[in-house]
């Protein structure tokens, strides 16, 4: 995965306002414009705590120097480094699979995933096998579980499919391998058979019943029994549960016998689903487009969710206290209190200061925190408790408080409440006065500890993989197979001529601003190269190639900026046939003006070259580019005269909108005198790529002016062979500016959707360089009405105690409403309808000021 996370591809709602995105980042809301999936339960955990915990774990996993932080959160177990490496690897794999662009490479994608899984030094498979070895060496129940034929068969089937697909992907990595369609069909059959035969291995790895091991009570004697009924699992609250449904459940130690054990489940299940993604990417990188493997992915999504939920319900717990559990009595002689003395005002003798009595560290009444009920066994606690016992013995002989830490991982054996003590019912006794506050503090601490435990347990990654399966079972809203390159623009302008430009009449005054400008028509050419699906594919995707124009006219005379996404609208909606899953809906708007098919029949990437050329007439929204131009410096009368056109050709790559020359030189004279390109014979080079200009589009600070609907003529050539599609379009000289889209329409075979990949081709045929002072005068003319409105507002705001006029006043007008001509127009329209008195005052004042201006001009 790249150093920078890609844009998120989906969100998972964990509940309580916390969302996990496809990159593993926590958010306060869903990612806009991508699918959002719902976890079946809402976790009864403070959103900030779970968000902070998950964010801290993600940050620590990305930086090896921060792993000490994770060790502290988990506590010492021999396998912790392997667990952390697997967490990091699964996160990396999930982040690589999720973006649509990851499927574009023919072989790179599958081989990249196999690399994450099987790297000899750091791959997930290596870490899973190391963790398995370490756990099974000292956990007899897990050793027996992994030796079962059931899981051995699952592993062998996973490996078998992986090996078959990896060999195929390695063949494809050889650029010289060009199999005939017959060989591709044979490979298809081989891979399909391997997938069908070995699919059951993945299903076994993700089944809850596969992860039942023998639980032994004798391995959990040191801490679990002392907690009694304090330990609670957090099964979560179902989204449709009645309000007030509790989200926690006390859990007792199970009896000896079969019980769910997640210690090998999480790494093995994660490895299995990661391997499945690598395999299906190797078989058919475009499986989201074709719909292949969709049923299996949906099933695996449910299986992963069930595993994560079972793990949370059976293996992760936290302490929960009530006020009644803080009723203990303490005596001034039991060495558990700090009792400061004060001087009695009457007797002058030292007496206990009851208001300042506190508990000493080391009070052994309230273990608080969270536990992994499988990993945190006697072997986990024994060394810690032994050190604590030594510290107690030393403290007993010295008369001081114990010095050994009382917290291991996420469990504090001797948590100290924020207790305020008061005299108890017996002499020399004391009791806690603020029991409710102490219980709340204990539960707040255990909730934070549980959030840390949950974040590092693998639960979030299982839920993320479940959501990833759901997302991969949908059609993509961005093509997996069509990759447009950068558009190359070329222009060959005529010498500039002087013209007079006029503004539209300013509304309400009729004022028209004019200026002398310089204008040049130009031939324009756009070239773009698009990669389509490779012909070395088992399942060809079919395309149509189209030129399309969209309506950008607003209000009859203005330009509105239109994106192709305004025409093609992709959304994800609930799938009525499969609750909990989503489906892609592709809609097309009504703002199409013209469409001209270049390849009109559904066609896969062709092995034999396809060539098309011609000219099409299309309706388009045309406009002038009016480019603000600073005043030209005064010419040097002593400088020699020279021709502008010669300068332009000598510069080669002139940018007509910035006046920046980038000479490339070395073009033979014959190229400058040959027959002109595009049908013109008076001047110009014959090879646009060498001698035409490379302008930047749109022009810097250019404005769309004189917007109209016209018929334009687009000349094109199309060459398409294998996965290489090249299209070049030219405008017709003397036609104005417009935008035409090259659209690759893609057939989504598993639905009726047709997905478009569009490339905007700006046909810039006319540039008008307008003096900057024109735009200043125009803005000033429009601002007259705004200034008058602002000046009249104070007299229309009632004073204190005055009755607001029936017309509603003008207090609703805000300064921002008067900053643009469109804003002023909206204000005037509303005034005309709702406050005609004010509206007429504005018109009267405009007329008065215009008359005064004319009089001053006549006098001058």
PDB file of C-alpha atoms in Angstrom, residues 500-504 519 553 556-559 621-626 703-710 736-737 766 768:
ATOM      1  CA  UNK A 500     -14.987  45.631 -29.273  1.00  0.00           C
ATOM      2  CA  UNK A 501     -16.382  43.683 -26.332  1.00  0.00           C
ATOM      3  CA  UNK A 502     -19.485  44.679 -24.438  1.00  0.00           C
ATOM      4  CA  UNK A 503     -20.908  43.624 -21.125  1.00  0.00           C
ATOM      5  CA  UNK A 504     -24.505  42.608 -20.789  1.00  0.00           C
ATOM      6  CA  UNK A 519      -9.223  38.110 -30.384  1.00  0.00           C
ATOM      7  CA  UNK A 553     -26.316  26.914 -20.266  1.00  0.00           C
ATOM      8  CA  UNK A 556     -30.456  31.546 -21.102  1.00  0.00           C
ATOM      9  CA  UNK A 557     -27.212  33.548 -21.201  1.00  0.00           C
ATOM     10  CA  UNK A 558     -24.884  32.322 -18.447  1.00  0.00           C
ATOM     11  CA  UNK A 559     -22.443  29.455 -18.069  1.00  0.00           C
ATOM     12  CA  UNK A 621     -22.886  24.963 -25.217  1.00  0.00           C
ATOM     13  CA  UNK A 622     -20.363  27.356 -26.711  1.00  0.00           C
ATOM     14  CA  UNK A 623     -18.715  30.413 -25.213  1.00  0.00           C
ATOM     15  CA  UNK A 624     -15.896  32.916 -25.540  1.00  0.00           C
ATOM     16  CA  UNK A 625     -12.880  32.736 -23.271  1.00  0.00           C
ATOM     17  CA  UNK A 626     -12.471  36.319 -22.032  1.00  0.00           C
ATOM     18  CA  UNK A 703     -14.252  33.779 -17.933  1.00  0.00           C
ATOM     19  CA  UNK A 704     -17.045  32.113 -19.875  1.00  0.00           C
ATOM     20  CA  UNK A 705     -18.798  34.875 -21.824  1.00  0.00           C
ATOM     21  CA  UNK A 706     -21.378  35.154 -24.615  1.00  0.00           C
ATOM     22  CA  UNK A 707     -22.732  31.689 -23.825  1.00  0.00           C
ATOM     23  CA  UNK A 708     -24.939  30.124 -26.489  1.00  0.00           C
ATOM     24  CA  UNK A 709     -26.223  26.836 -27.894  1.00  0.00           C
ATOM     25  CA  UNK A 710     -24.758  26.014 -31.304  1.00  0.00           C
ATOM     26  CA  UNK A 736     -15.972  28.872 -30.567  1.00  0.00           C
ATOM     27  CA  UNK A 737     -15.067  27.106 -27.339  1.00  0.00           C
ATOM     28  CA  UNK A 766     -11.440  31.276 -29.583  1.00  0.00           C
ATOM     29  CA  UNK A 768     -10.315  37.024 -26.430  1.00  0.00           C
TER      30      UNK A 768
END
